[in-house]
Amino acid sequence: MKNNQNKDNNNKKSYIVGIILFIILIVVSIASYMLLNKDKEKEEEYPYTQLITDINEGSVEKIEMTVGSTTVKVKLVGEEKEKTAIIPSTQAFIELIQDKKEQGIEFELNQKPANVITKIASNIFSLIPTIMMVALFILIFKMQGLGEKGKVYDGTENNTNVKFDDVAGLEEEKQELVEIVDFLKDPKRFQKMGAKIPKGVLLCGKPGTGKTLIAKAIAGEAGVPFISMSGSEFIEMFAGLGASRVRKLFEKAKRISPCIVFIDEIDAIGARRTSGGGAESENNQTLNQLLVEMDGFETDQTVIVLAATNRPEMLDKALLRPGRFDRQIMIAPPDLKGREEILKIHSKEKKFAEDLDLKNIAEDTAGFTGAELANVLNEAAIIATIKKHNEIEKQDLEEAVKKVTVGLEKTSRVISEKDKKLTAYHEAGHAIVSKFLETSLPVKEVSIIPRGLAGGYTMYRTNEDKFYISKTEMEEKLIALLGGRAAEKLALDDISTGASNDIEVATNIAKDMITVYGMSDKLGPISLKTDDPYQMNILGQNIEDVIGEEVKELIDVAYQKAQYILKENMQTLHAVAQVLLEKEVISEKEFNSFFE
Ligand code: ADP
Ligand code: ZN
């Protein structure tokens, strides 16, 4: 650790020195450029083309050249003052005048030896761009090299001391990975038996589901080093760097094997290869290098490559072939039991009130990833501290869940009465519309207290995790989302920017319904999320128009339905908005009492 820090510091120093040198160079070059130009300004401008014309016409009396200089002094017939012209190249100019002389044009040519000082100055001046380029390159390479790429965690107990016990839930996944741990611990045993162990394992799942954690746990359990790099780190400005970085990563892995190589966000380099040029072909190179490396190591090199992605369907098929990432493990967000376990693990070092039931929190956080749950507990501890509680209480946790889902309450923001009214109707609109939808979850809280970017929010109860969502549910979700905008329109006869997020979410859902889930009657159950031009061609030229029409149709219908529900319940809308304006928050019970 200490060594690494020293290295970082050294790197930082040379980085700062580099920047200073670079600035000095720029200043010097600007200054010298200005000085040289100042000299020129004094003289009358005499263009090169004019000089050639004058030579051809025989009106030149004398030309004075200095060796190594690109300026020449010219005296014209019958003129007192000498003129200075800039010639493009000395060599070419001498050839040209010799030609002219052969053609019989007469003038005097004086070649002076170089003035040493001006020569050096002009040489330095002409070198400046080169020096600057070199300096720039060095600087950029330094910056890229900052901190060695591919961090090695020592694998000793005090470094990657993550164990399977630190990974909550994911029991089956852990079981699948135990064999890799055993292999890393004692590869010979497997080799004697002739068993083939996967070289690459692809972990697929949303960010924060614990992919990195489980990879570290494998290294920790086996007691081997863990080298990690993120796919985005391979994507560099300069051609070839991505590929060389892959090569270096694997060189190191082979050197310190047995070990785990972890490539996060592999889709950044592993996306399907394309035929394009530029950044794309650079990407292809990096991917090709990765394929070469994966194929390259021998069975006696115990390097296991783990990679993580949220979009396995994007990956180049070549990556998934046998001998590469031929094993895939899905890491799903935790279910109820998993969430409770994750909460338990992360609550270990925190001080909780005794009556606190983590199960309740697990119930309220369906769909949360492990990272979000860890975040909730941390936020709860912060909130409890700020509120000067002796320990983390139930209300702190509930507040933390809200903070993580909708953002932090903004008590300091002053809101105009007009904005408040708009928000009140908007949120009342969401809530009331939801009440009349069969598949909608019950409203848990409606509020016009701003949180994060939202001016207010309508919170729903979460239900237990389900895997499938029906078309009706999605259609009704659209209606609930557009309920806010519909209420603004009906009650205030104006619409606002406050609905922008709702509209974005609704549009994405509608698009997915058509293109991912095949829920369009017109298009039928085909996956249209492809951007492969070949496949799009098979589907027909106007397929994108039809997708657009279908998305619009879904949204239009949902917006009309939302308006219809609210029109039928205008009195309730006014009433709920009124109470919101008075109290700012309405609980589930209060909200339901409007409908009794
Ligand atoms: P990913 O690599 O999938 O994006 P990470 O492994 O980086 O996710 O998870 C981020 C953090 O979330 C972890 O460091 C850990 O604190 C927490 N976490 C995620 N999943 C779990 C889990 N199953 N058990 C315990 N903690 C988890
Ligand atoms: Zn809204």
Coordinates of C-alpha atoms and ligand atoms in Angstrom, one line a residue:
M1 CA 0.0 0.0 0.0
K2 CA 2.7 2.4 1.1
N3 CA 4.7 1.7 -2.0
N4 CA 1.8 2.4 -4.2
Q5 CA 1.2 5.7 -2.5
N6 CA 4.8 6.7 -3.1
K7 CA 4.5 5.8 -6.7
D8 CA 1.3 7.9 -6.9
N9 CA 3.1 10.8 -5.4
N10 CA 6.1 10.5 -7.7
N11 CA 3.7 10.3 -10.6
K12 CA 1.9 13.4 -9.4
K13 CA 5.1 15.3 -9.1
S14 CA 6.3 14.4 -12.6
Y15 CA 2.9 15.2 -13.8
I16 CA 3.0 18.7 -12.3
V17 CA 6.6 19.3 -13.6
G18 CA 5.3 18.2 -17.0
I19 CA 2.5 20.7 -17.0
I20 CA 4.9 23.5 -15.9
L21 CA 7.4 22.7 -18.6
F22 CA 4.6 22.7 -21.1
I23 CA 3.3 26.1 -20.0
I24 CA 6.8 27.5 -20.2
L25 CA 7.2 26.2 -23.7
I26 CA 4.0 27.7 -24.8
V27 CA 5.0 31.1 -23.3
V28 CA 8.4 31.0 -24.9
S29 CA 7.1 30.1 -28.3
I30 CA 4.5 32.8 -28.3
A31 CA 7.0 35.4 -27.2
S32 CA 9.6 34.4 -29.8
Y33 CA 6.9 34.4 -32.5
M34 CA 5.9 37.9 -31.5
L35 CA 9.5 39.1 -31.5
L36 CA 10.2 37.7 -34.9
N37 CA 7.0 39.1 -36.3
K38 CA 7.8 42.5 -34.8
D39 CA 11.0 42.6 -36.8
K40 CA 9.1 41.9 -39.9
E41 CA 6.5 44.5 -39.3
K42 CA 9.1 47.2 -39.6
E43 CA 9.8 46.3 -43.2
E44 CA 7.5 46.9 -46.1
E45 CA 5.7 43.8 -47.2
Y46 CA 7.2 42.3 -50.3
P47 CA 5.4 39.2 -51.4
Y48 CA 7.3 36.3 -53.0
T49 CA 5.1 36.3 -56.1
Q50 CA 6.0 39.9 -56.6
L51 CA 9.7 39.0 -56.3
I52 CA 9.3 36.4 -59.1
T53 CA 7.5 38.8 -61.3
D54 CA 10.2 41.4 -60.7
I55 CA 13.0 38.9 -61.5
N56 CA 11.2 37.9 -64.7
E57 CA 10.8 41.5 -65.8
G58 CA 14.4 42.1 -65.1
S59 CA 13.8 44.9 -62.6
V60 CA 15.8 43.2 -59.9
E61 CA 19.3 44.6 -59.4
K62 CA 20.6 42.6 -56.5
I63 CA 19.5 39.7 -54.3
E64 CA 21.2 39.1 -51.0
M65 CA 20.7 35.7 -49.3
T66 CA 21.9 34.5 -46.0
V67 CA 22.7 30.8 -45.7
G68 CA 20.1 28.9 -43.8
S69 CA 17.6 31.8 -43.7
T70 CA 14.3 32.0 -45.6
T71 CA 14.4 35.7 -45.9
V72 CA 16.2 37.5 -48.8
K73 CA 17.0 41.1 -49.3
V74 CA 16.2 42.5 -52.7
K75 CA 17.3 45.7 -54.3
L76 CA 15.2 46.8 -57.3
V77 CA 16.6 48.8 -60.2
G78 CA 16.3 52.5 -59.5
E79 CA 15.2 52.0 -55.9
E80 CA 17.1 53.1 -52.9
K81 CA 15.6 51.0 -50.2
E82 CA 16.1 47.2 -50.0
K83 CA 13.0 45.0 -49.6
T84 CA 12.7 41.8 -47.7
A85 CA 10.9 38.8 -49.1
I86 CA 10.2 35.4 -47.5
I87 CA 11.0 32.5 -49.8
P88 CA 9.4 29.1 -49.3
S89 CA 12.6 27.1 -49.5
T90 CA 16.3 28.2 -50.0
Q91 CA 17.1 25.2 -52.2
A92 CA 14.3 25.7 -54.6
F93 CA 14.9 29.4 -54.7
I94 CA 18.6 29.0 -55.7
E95 CA 17.6 26.6 -58.4
L96 CA 15.0 29.1 -59.6
I97 CA 17.5 32.0 -59.9
Q98 CA 20.0 29.8 -61.6
D99 CA 17.4 29.0 -64.2
K100 CA 16.7 32.6 -64.6
K101 CA 20.4 33.4 -65.1
E102 CA 20.7 30.8 -67.7
Q103 CA 17.7 32.3 -69.4
G104 CA 19.7 35.5 -69.6
I105 CA 18.1 37.6 -67.0
E106 CA 20.8 39.6 -65.2
F107 CA 21.1 40.5 -61.6
E108 CA 23.7 40.3 -58.8
L109 CA 23.5 37.4 -56.3
N110 CA 25.2 37.7 -53.0
Q111 CA 25.3 34.7 -50.7
K112 CA 26.3 35.7 -47.1
P113 CA 27.4 33.1 -44.6
A114 CA 24.9 32.6 -41.8
N115 CA 24.8 34.9 -38.9
V116 CA 25.4 32.4 -36.1
I117 CA 23.1 34.0 -33.6
T118 CA 20.1 34.4 -36.0
K119 CA 20.8 31.0 -37.3
I120 CA 20.6 29.4 -33.9
A121 CA 17.5 31.5 -33.0
S122 CA 15.7 30.5 -36.2
N123 CA 16.6 26.9 -35.7
I124 CA 15.3 26.9 -32.2
F125 CA 12.2 28.6 -33.4
S126 CA 11.6 26.1 -36.1
L127 CA 12.2 23.3 -33.5
I128 CA 9.6 24.6 -31.1
P129 CA 6.6 22.9 -32.6
T130 CA 8.5 19.6 -32.5
I131 CA 9.5 20.1 -28.9
M132 CA 6.0 21.0 -28.0
M133 CA 4.6 17.9 -29.7
V134 CA 7.1 15.7 -27.9
A135 CA 6.4 17.3 -24.6
L136 CA 2.6 16.9 -25.1
F137 CA 3.0 13.3 -26.0
I138 CA 5.2 12.6 -22.9
L139 CA 2.6 14.4 -20.8
I140 CA -0.3 12.5 -22.1
F141 CA 1.5 9.2 -21.7
K142 CA 2.4 10.1 -18.1
M143 CA -1.2 11.0 -17.4
Q144 CA -2.4 7.7 -18.7
G145 CA 0.2 5.9 -16.8
L146 CA -0.8 7.6 -13.5
G147 CA -1.1 4.8 -11.0
E148 CA -0.3 1.5 -12.6
K149 CA -3.2 0.1 -14.5
G150 CA -4.7 -3.1 -13.2
K151 CA -4.5 -2.8 -9.5
V152 CA -3.0 -5.8 -7.8
Y153 CA -4.6 -6.6 -4.5
D154 CA -2.1 -8.7 -2.8
G155 CA -4.4 -11.5 -2.1
T156 CA -2.9 -11.8 1.4
E157 CA -5.3 -11.8 4.3
N158 CA -5.0 -8.1 4.9
N159 CA -5.8 -7.1 1.4
T160 CA -8.5 -8.9 -0.5
N161 CA -9.9 -10.3 2.6
V162 CA -13.4 -10.5 1.1
K163 CA -14.9 -13.9 1.7
F164 CA -18.0 -15.7 0.5
D165 CA -19.5 -14.9 3.8
D166 CA -19.4 -11.2 3.0
V167 CA -21.5 -11.8 0.0
A168 CA -25.1 -12.2 1.1
G169 CA -27.7 -14.2 -0.8
L170 CA -26.4 -15.5 -4.2
E171 CA -26.1 -19.0 -2.7
E172 CA -26.4 -20.9 -6.0
E173 CA -24.0 -18.5 -7.7
K174 CA -21.5 -19.1 -4.9
Q175 CA -21.8 -22.8 -5.2
E176 CA -21.1 -22.6 -8.9
L177 CA -18.0 -20.6 -8.2
V178 CA -16.6 -22.8 -5.4
E179 CA -15.0 -25.1 -8.0
I180 CA -13.0 -22.2 -9.3
V181 CA -11.8 -21.5 -5.8
D182 CA -10.7 -25.1 -5.4
F183 CA -9.0 -25.0 -8.7
L184 CA -7.0 -21.9 -7.8
K185 CA -6.0 -23.4 -4.5
D186 CA -4.8 -26.6 -5.9
P187 CA -4.6 -26.6 -9.7
K188 CA -2.5 -29.8 -9.9
R189 CA -5.2 -31.9 -8.4
F190 CA -7.5 -30.9 -11.3
Q191 CA -4.8 -31.2 -13.9
K192 CA -3.9 -34.8 -12.8
M193 CA -7.5 -35.7 -13.3
G194 CA -7.5 -34.1 -16.8
A195 CA -10.3 -31.8 -15.8
K196 CA -10.8 -28.6 -17.7
I197 CA -11.6 -25.6 -15.7
P198 CA -13.3 -22.6 -17.3
K199 CA -10.8 -19.9 -18.3
G200 CA -13.4 -17.2 -18.3
V201 CA -16.6 -16.6 -16.4
L202 CA -19.0 -13.8 -17.4
L203 CA -21.0 -12.3 -14.5
C204 CA -24.1 -10.6 -15.9
G205 CA -26.3 -8.2 -13.9
K206 CA -27.2 -4.7 -13.1
P207 CA -24.6 -2.4 -11.5
G208 CA -24.4 -2.8 -7.8
T209 CA -25.6 -6.3 -7.6
G210 CA -22.3 -7.5 -6.2
K211 CA -20.4 -8.8 -9.3
T212 CA -17.1 -7.2 -8.2
L213 CA -17.7 -8.3 -4.7
I214 CA -18.2 -11.9 -5.6
A215 CA -15.1 -11.8 -7.9
K216 CA -13.0 -10.5 -5.0
A217 CA -14.5 -13.1 -2.8
I218 CA -13.2 -15.8 -5.1
A219 CA -9.7 -14.4 -4.9
G220 CA -10.1 -14.0 -1.2
E221 CA -11.2 -17.5 -0.6
A222 CA -8.5 -19.0 -2.8
G223 CA -5.9 -16.6 -1.4
V224 CA -4.7 -15.4 -4.8
P225 CA -4.1 -11.9 -6.1
F226 CA -6.9 -10.0 -7.7
I227 CA -6.1 -7.8 -10.7
S228 CA -8.9 -5.6 -11.9
M229 CA -9.4 -3.3 -14.8
S230 CA -12.5 -1.6 -16.2
G231 CA -13.4 -2.0 -19.8
S232 CA -13.6 1.8 -20.1
E233 CA -10.0 2.1 -19.2
F234 CA -9.1 0.2 -22.3
I235 CA -10.8 2.8 -24.5
E236 CA -8.1 5.3 -25.1
M237 CA -7.5 8.3 -27.3
F238 CA -4.5 6.7 -29.0
A239 CA -4.7 3.9 -31.4
G240 CA -3.1 0.7 -30.1
L241 CA -3.1 1.6 -26.5
G242 CA -6.1 -0.4 -25.6
A243 CA -4.6 -3.5 -27.1
S244 CA -1.3 -3.0 -25.5
R245 CA -3.0 -2.4 -22.2
V246 CA -4.7 -5.8 -22.5
R247 CA -1.4 -7.4 -23.4
K248 CA 0.2 -5.9 -20.3
L249 CA -2.6 -6.9 -18.1
F250 CA -2.2 -10.5 -19.1
E251 CA 1.6 -10.4 -18.9
K252 CA 1.2 -9.4 -15.3
A253 CA -1.4 -12.0 -14.7
K254 CA 0.8 -14.8 -16.0
R255 CA 3.7 -13.5 -14.0
I256 CA 1.9 -13.6 -10.7
S257 CA -0.4 -16.6 -11.4
P258 CA -2.3 -18.2 -9.9
C259 CA -4.6 -15.2 -9.9
I260 CA -7.9 -13.7 -10.8
V261 CA -8.2 -11.1 -13.6
F262 CA -11.4 -9.1 -13.3
I263 CA -12.6 -7.0 -16.2
D264 CA -15.5 -4.7 -15.3
E265 CA -17.8 -3.3 -17.9
I266 CA -16.5 -5.6 -20.5
D267 CA -19.1 -4.4 -23.0
A268 CA -17.0 -1.3 -23.4
I269 CA -14.5 -3.3 -25.4
G270 CA -16.4 -6.5 -26.0
A271 CA -19.2 -5.0 -28.1
R272 CA -19.7 -6.6 -31.4
R273 CA -16.9 -5.9 -33.8
T274 CA -17.8 -3.5 -36.6
S275 CA -16.4 -2.8 -40.0
G276 CA -16.0 0.9 -39.4
G277 CA -12.8 2.8 -39.0
G278 CA -11.5 5.2 -36.4
A279 CA -12.5 4.7 -32.8
E280 CA -14.4 1.5 -33.9
S281 CA -11.5 -0.3 -35.4
E282 CA -9.4 0.8 -32.3
N283 CA -12.0 -1.0 -30.3
N284 CA -11.8 -4.0 -32.6
Q285 CA -8.1 -4.2 -32.0
T286 CA -8.5 -4.2 -28.2
L287 CA -11.1 -6.9 -28.4
N288 CA -9.0 -9.0 -30.8
Q289 CA -6.1 -8.7 -28.4
L290 CA -8.3 -9.9 -25.6
L291 CA -9.4 -12.9 -27.6
V292 CA -5.8 -13.7 -28.4
E293 CA -4.8 -13.5 -24.7
M294 CA -7.7 -15.6 -23.7
D295 CA -6.7 -18.3 -26.2
G296 CA -3.0 -17.8 -25.3
F297 CA -2.6 -19.1 -21.9
E298 CA -1.8 -22.7 -21.3
T299 CA -3.6 -25.1 -19.0
D300 CA -0.7 -24.9 -16.5
Q301 CA -1.2 -21.1 -16.2
T302 CA -3.8 -20.8 -13.5
V303 CA -5.3 -17.5 -14.5
I304 CA -9.1 -17.2 -14.3
V305 CA -10.6 -14.3 -16.0
L306 CA -13.9 -13.0 -14.6
A307 CA -15.7 -10.3 -16.5
A308 CA -18.8 -8.3 -15.6
T309 CA -21.5 -6.8 -17.8
N310 CA -25.0 -5.6 -17.7
R311 CA -25.6 -6.2 -21.4
P312 CA -24.4 -9.7 -22.3
E313 CA -26.5 -9.5 -25.5
M314 CA -24.2 -6.7 -26.8
L315 CA -21.1 -8.8 -26.6
D316 CA -19.3 -10.1 -29.6
K317 CA -20.2 -13.8 -30.0
A318 CA -16.5 -14.6 -30.3
L319 CA -16.1 -13.8 -26.7
L320 CA -18.5 -16.4 -25.6
R321 CA -17.0 -19.3 -27.5
P322 CA -15.5 -22.3 -25.7
G323 CA -12.2 -21.5 -24.1
R324 CA -13.2 -17.9 -23.6
F325 CA -16.1 -16.7 -21.5
D326 CA -18.0 -20.0 -22.0
R327 CA -19.6 -19.8 -18.6
Q328 CA -22.2 -17.2 -17.7
I329 CA -23.7 -16.5 -14.3
M330 CA -26.6 -14.2 -13.9
I331 CA -26.5 -12.0 -10.8
A332 CA -30.0 -10.8 -10.2
P333 CA -31.0 -8.1 -7.7
P334 CA -31.7 -9.8 -4.4
D335 CA -35.1 -11.2 -3.4
L336 CA -36.8 -10.5 -0.1
K337 CA -34.6 -12.9 1.8
G338 CA -31.5 -11.8 0.1
R339 CA -32.2 -8.1 0.9
E340 CA -32.6 -8.9 4.5
E341 CA -29.3 -10.8 4.5
I342 CA -27.5 -8.0 2.8
L343 CA -29.0 -5.5 5.2
K344 CA -27.8 -7.7 8.1
I345 CA -24.2 -7.9 6.7
H346 CA -24.0 -4.1 6.3
S347 CA -25.6 -3.3 9.6
K348 CA -22.9 -5.2 11.5
E349 CA -20.7 -2.2 12.4
K350 CA -23.7 0.2 12.8
K351 CA -25.6 1.0 15.9
F352 CA -29.2 0.2 15.7
A353 CA -32.2 0.6 18.0
E354 CA -33.1 -2.7 19.5
D355 CA -36.6 -3.0 18.2
L356 CA -35.5 -2.4 14.7
D357 CA -36.7 -5.0 12.2
L358 CA -34.6 -5.2 9.1
K359 CA -37.3 -7.4 7.6
N360 CA -39.6 -4.3 7.3
I361 CA -36.9 -2.4 5.4
A362 CA -36.3 -5.4 3.2
E363 CA -40.0 -5.4 2.4
D364 CA -40.0 -1.8 1.5
T365 CA -37.0 -2.1 -0.9
A366 CA -38.1 -4.5 -3.6
G367 CA -35.8 -4.0 -6.6
F368 CA -33.0 -2.5 -4.7
T369 CA -29.5 -3.8 -5.5
G370 CA -27.0 -4.7 -2.8
A371 CA -25.2 -1.4 -3.4
E372 CA -28.4 0.5 -2.9
L373 CA -29.1 -1.3 0.3
A374 CA -25.7 -0.7 1.7
N375 CA -26.2 2.9 0.7
V376 CA -29.6 3.0 2.6
L377 CA -27.9 1.9 5.8
N378 CA -25.1 4.4 5.4
E379 CA -27.6 7.2 4.8
A380 CA -29.6 6.1 7.9
A381 CA -26.5 6.3 10.0
I382 CA -25.8 9.8 8.6
I383 CA -29.4 10.9 9.2
A384 CA -29.3 9.5 12.8
T385 CA -26.1 11.4 13.5
I386 CA -27.5 14.7 12.2
K387 CA -30.7 14.3 14.2
K388 CA -28.5 13.5 17.2
H389 CA -30.2 10.2 17.9
N390 CA -28.3 7.8 20.1
E391 CA -28.8 5.0 17.7
I392 CA -30.3 4.4 14.2
E393 CA -34.1 4.5 14.6
K394 CA -36.8 3.2 12.4
Q395 CA -37.7 6.7 11.1
D396 CA -34.0 7.2 10.2
L397 CA -34.1 4.1 8.0
E398 CA -37.4 5.1 6.4
E399 CA -36.1 8.5 5.7
A400 CA -32.9 6.9 4.2
V401 CA -35.0 4.7 1.9
K402 CA -36.8 7.8 0.6
K403 CA -33.5 9.6 0.2
V404 CA -32.1 6.8 -1.9
T405 CA -35.2 6.4 -4.0
V406 CA -36.3 10.0 -4.5
G407 CA -33.4 12.1 -3.3
L408 CA -32.9 14.3 -0.4
E409 CA -35.6 16.5 1.1
K410 CA -34.8 20.1 0.3
T411 CA -35.9 22.1 3.3
S412 CA -34.0 25.2 2.3
R413 CA -35.5 25.7 -1.1
V414 CA -38.1 28.5 -1.1
I415 CA -40.9 27.6 -3.4
S416 CA -43.4 30.1 -4.8
E417 CA -47.1 29.6 -4.1
K418 CA -47.7 29.1 -7.8
D419 CA -45.1 26.3 -8.0
K420 CA -46.5 24.6 -5.0
K421 CA -50.0 24.6 -6.4
L422 CA -48.8 23.1 -9.6
T423 CA -46.9 20.4 -7.8
A424 CA -49.9 19.7 -5.6
Y425 CA -52.1 19.1 -8.6
H426 CA -49.4 17.2 -10.4
E427 CA -48.8 14.7 -7.5
A428 CA -52.6 14.5 -6.7
G429 CA -53.0 13.6 -10.3
H430 CA -50.6 10.7 -10.1
A431 CA -52.1 9.4 -6.9
I432 CA -55.8 9.7 -7.9
V433 CA -55.2 8.1 -11.3
S434 CA -53.4 5.2 -9.7
K435 CA -56.3 4.6 -7.3
F436 CA -58.5 3.8 -10.3
L437 CA -56.0 1.4 -12.0
E438 CA -56.4 -2.2 -11.3
T439 CA -52.8 -3.2 -11.4
S440 CA -51.3 -0.2 -9.7
L441 CA -49.7 -0.6 -6.3
P442 CA -51.3 1.2 -3.4
V443 CA -50.2 4.8 -2.9
K444 CA -48.1 5.0 0.3
E445 CA -47.4 8.7 0.5
V446 CA -48.0 11.9 -1.5
S447 CA -45.8 14.8 -0.9
I448 CA -45.0 18.2 -2.3
I449 CA -41.8 18.6 -0.4
P450 CA -39.1 18.8 -3.0
R451 CA -36.5 16.0 -3.0
G452 CA -33.5 15.7 -5.2
L453 CA -34.6 17.0 -8.6
A454 CA -38.3 16.3 -8.1
G455 CA -40.6 19.0 -6.9
G456 CA -42.7 16.4 -5.1
Y457 CA -43.4 12.7 -5.2
T458 CA -46.0 10.0 -5.0
M459 CA -44.6 7.0 -3.3
Y460 CA -46.1 3.5 -3.8
R461 CA -45.9 0.5 -1.7
T462 CA -43.5 -2.0 -3.1
N463 CA -44.7 -5.5 -3.8
E464 CA -42.8 -8.7 -3.6
D465 CA -40.4 -9.1 -6.5
K466 CA -41.9 -10.5 -9.6
F467 CA -40.3 -11.6 -12.8
Y468 CA -43.0 -10.8 -15.3
I469 CA -45.0 -7.7 -16.0
S470 CA -48.1 -8.0 -18.1
K471 CA -49.1 -5.7 -20.9
T472 CA -52.0 -4.3 -18.9
E473 CA -49.7 -3.4 -16.1
M474 CA -47.4 -1.6 -18.4
E475 CA -50.3 0.3 -20.0
E476 CA -51.6 1.3 -16.6
K477 CA -48.1 2.4 -15.6
L478 CA -48.2 4.8 -18.5
I479 CA -51.6 6.1 -17.4
A480 CA -50.3 6.7 -13.8
L481 CA -47.1 8.4 -15.1
L482 CA -49.2 10.8 -17.3
G483 CA -51.6 11.5 -14.5
G484 CA -49.4 14.3 -13.3
R485 CA -49.4 16.1 -16.6
A486 CA -53.1 15.4 -17.1
A487 CA -54.0 17.0 -13.7
E488 CA -52.0 20.1 -14.5
K489 CA -53.8 20.5 -17.8
L490 CA -57.3 19.9 -16.3
A491 CA -57.1 21.9 -13.1
L492 CA -54.8 24.8 -14.2
D493 CA -55.3 24.6 -17.9
D494 CA -51.6 24.8 -18.4
I495 CA -48.8 22.3 -18.5
S496 CA -45.3 22.6 -17.0
T497 CA -41.8 21.2 -17.2
G498 CA -42.4 19.4 -14.0
A499 CA -43.6 16.3 -15.9
S500 CA -40.5 15.9 -18.0
N501 CA -39.2 12.9 -16.0
D502 CA -42.6 11.2 -16.1
I503 CA -42.7 11.7 -19.8
E504 CA -39.2 10.3 -20.3
V505 CA -40.0 7.2 -18.3
A506 CA -43.3 6.7 -20.0
T507 CA -41.7 7.0 -23.5
N508 CA -39.1 4.5 -22.6
I509 CA -41.6 2.0 -21.3
A510 CA -43.7 2.5 -24.4
K511 CA -40.7 2.0 -26.6
D512 CA -39.7 -1.2 -24.7
M513 CA -43.2 -2.5 -25.0
I514 CA -43.0 -2.3 -28.8
T515 CA -39.4 -3.1 -29.5
V516 CA -38.3 -5.4 -26.7
Y517 CA -41.5 -7.2 -25.5
G518 CA -43.2 -7.5 -28.8
M519 CA -46.5 -6.1 -27.5
S520 CA -47.5 -4.2 -30.6
D521 CA -50.5 -5.6 -32.4
K522 CA -49.3 -4.2 -35.7
L523 CA -45.7 -5.5 -35.5
G524 CA -46.3 -8.7 -33.5
P525 CA -43.8 -10.5 -31.3
I526 CA -40.5 -9.5 -32.9
S527 CA -37.6 -8.1 -31.2
L528 CA -36.8 -4.7 -32.7
K529 CA -34.1 -3.5 -30.5
T530 CA -31.5 -4.4 -33.1
D531 CA -29.6 -1.5 -34.7
D532 CA -28.0 -4.0 -37.1
P533 CA -28.8 -2.4 -40.5
Y534 CA -29.0 -5.9 -42.1
Q535 CA -31.7 -7.1 -39.8
M536 CA -33.5 -3.8 -40.0
N537 CA -33.6 -4.3 -43.8
I538 CA -35.2 -7.6 -43.4
L539 CA -37.9 -6.0 -41.3
G540 CA -38.6 -3.4 -43.9
Q541 CA -37.7 0.2 -44.7
N542 CA -40.5 1.9 -42.8
I543 CA -40.2 -0.2 -39.6
E544 CA -39.0 2.8 -37.7
D545 CA -42.0 4.8 -38.7
V546 CA -44.3 2.1 -37.5
I547 CA -42.4 1.9 -34.2
G548 CA -42.8 5.6 -33.8
E549 CA -46.5 5.5 -34.6
E550 CA -47.1 2.6 -32.2
V551 CA -45.2 4.4 -29.3
K552 CA -47.2 7.5 -29.9
E553 CA -50.5 5.6 -29.9
L554 CA -49.6 4.0 -26.6
I555 CA -48.8 7.3 -25.0
D556 CA -51.8 9.1 -26.5
V557 CA -54.2 6.5 -25.3
A558 CA -52.7 6.5 -21.8
Y559 CA -52.8 10.3 -21.6
Q560 CA -56.5 10.3 -22.6
K561 CA -57.3 7.7 -20.1
A562 CA -55.6 9.6 -17.3
Q563 CA -57.6 12.7 -18.3
Y564 CA -60.8 10.7 -18.4
I565 CA -60.2 9.4 -14.8
L566 CA -59.4 12.8 -13.5
K567 CA -62.4 14.5 -15.2
E568 CA -64.7 12.0 -13.5
N569 CA -63.0 12.9 -10.1
M570 CA -62.4 16.6 -10.4
Q571 CA -63.7 17.2 -6.9
T572 CA -61.4 14.7 -5.3
L573 CA -58.5 16.2 -7.3
H574 CA -59.2 19.7 -5.9
A575 CA -59.6 18.3 -2.4
V576 CA -56.4 16.3 -2.4
A577 CA -54.4 19.2 -3.9
Q578 CA -55.9 21.5 -1.3
V579 CA -54.9 19.2 1.6
L580 CA -51.4 18.8 0.0
L581 CA -51.0 22.6 -0.1
E582 CA -52.0 22.8 3.6
K583 CA -50.1 19.8 5.0
E584 CA -47.4 19.1 2.3
V585 CA -47.6 15.4 3.0
I586 CA -50.5 13.0 2.9
S587 CA -50.2 9.5 4.3
E588 CA -51.7 6.3 2.8
K589 CA -54.6 6.4 5.3
E590 CA -55.5 10.0 4.7
F591 CA -55.3 9.5 1.0
N592 CA -57.6 6.5 1.1
S593 CA -60.1 8.4 3.2
F594 CA -60.9 10.6 0.2
F595 CA -62.4 7.6 -1.5
E596 CA -64.6 6.3 1.3
Ligands
ADP1 P1 -21.2 -4.5 -9.3 O1 -19.8 -5.0 -9.5 O2 -22.2 -5.6 -9.6 O3 -21.5 -3.2 -9.9 P2 -20.3 -4.3 -6.6 O4 -19.8 -5.7 -6.3 O5 -19.3 -3.2 -6.9 O6 -21.4 -4.3 -7.7 O7 -21.2 -3.9 -5.3 C1 -21.1 -2.7 -4.7 C2 -21.3 -2.8 -3.2 O8 -22.6 -3.2 -2.9 C3 -20.4 -3.8 -2.6 O9 -19.2 -3.3 -2.3 C4 -21.2 -4.2 -1.3 O10 -21.0 -3.3 -0.3 C5 -22.6 -4.1 -1.8 N1 -23.2 -5.4 -2.2 C6 -23.7 -5.7 -3.4 N2 -24.1 -6.9 -3.5 C7 -23.9 -7.4 -2.2 C8 -24.2 -8.7 -1.6 N3 -24.8 -9.7 -2.3 N4 -23.9 -8.9 -0.4 C9 -23.3 -7.9 0.4 N5 -23.0 -6.7 -0.1 C10 -23.3 -6.4 -1.4
ZN2 ZN -44.7 13.3 -11.9

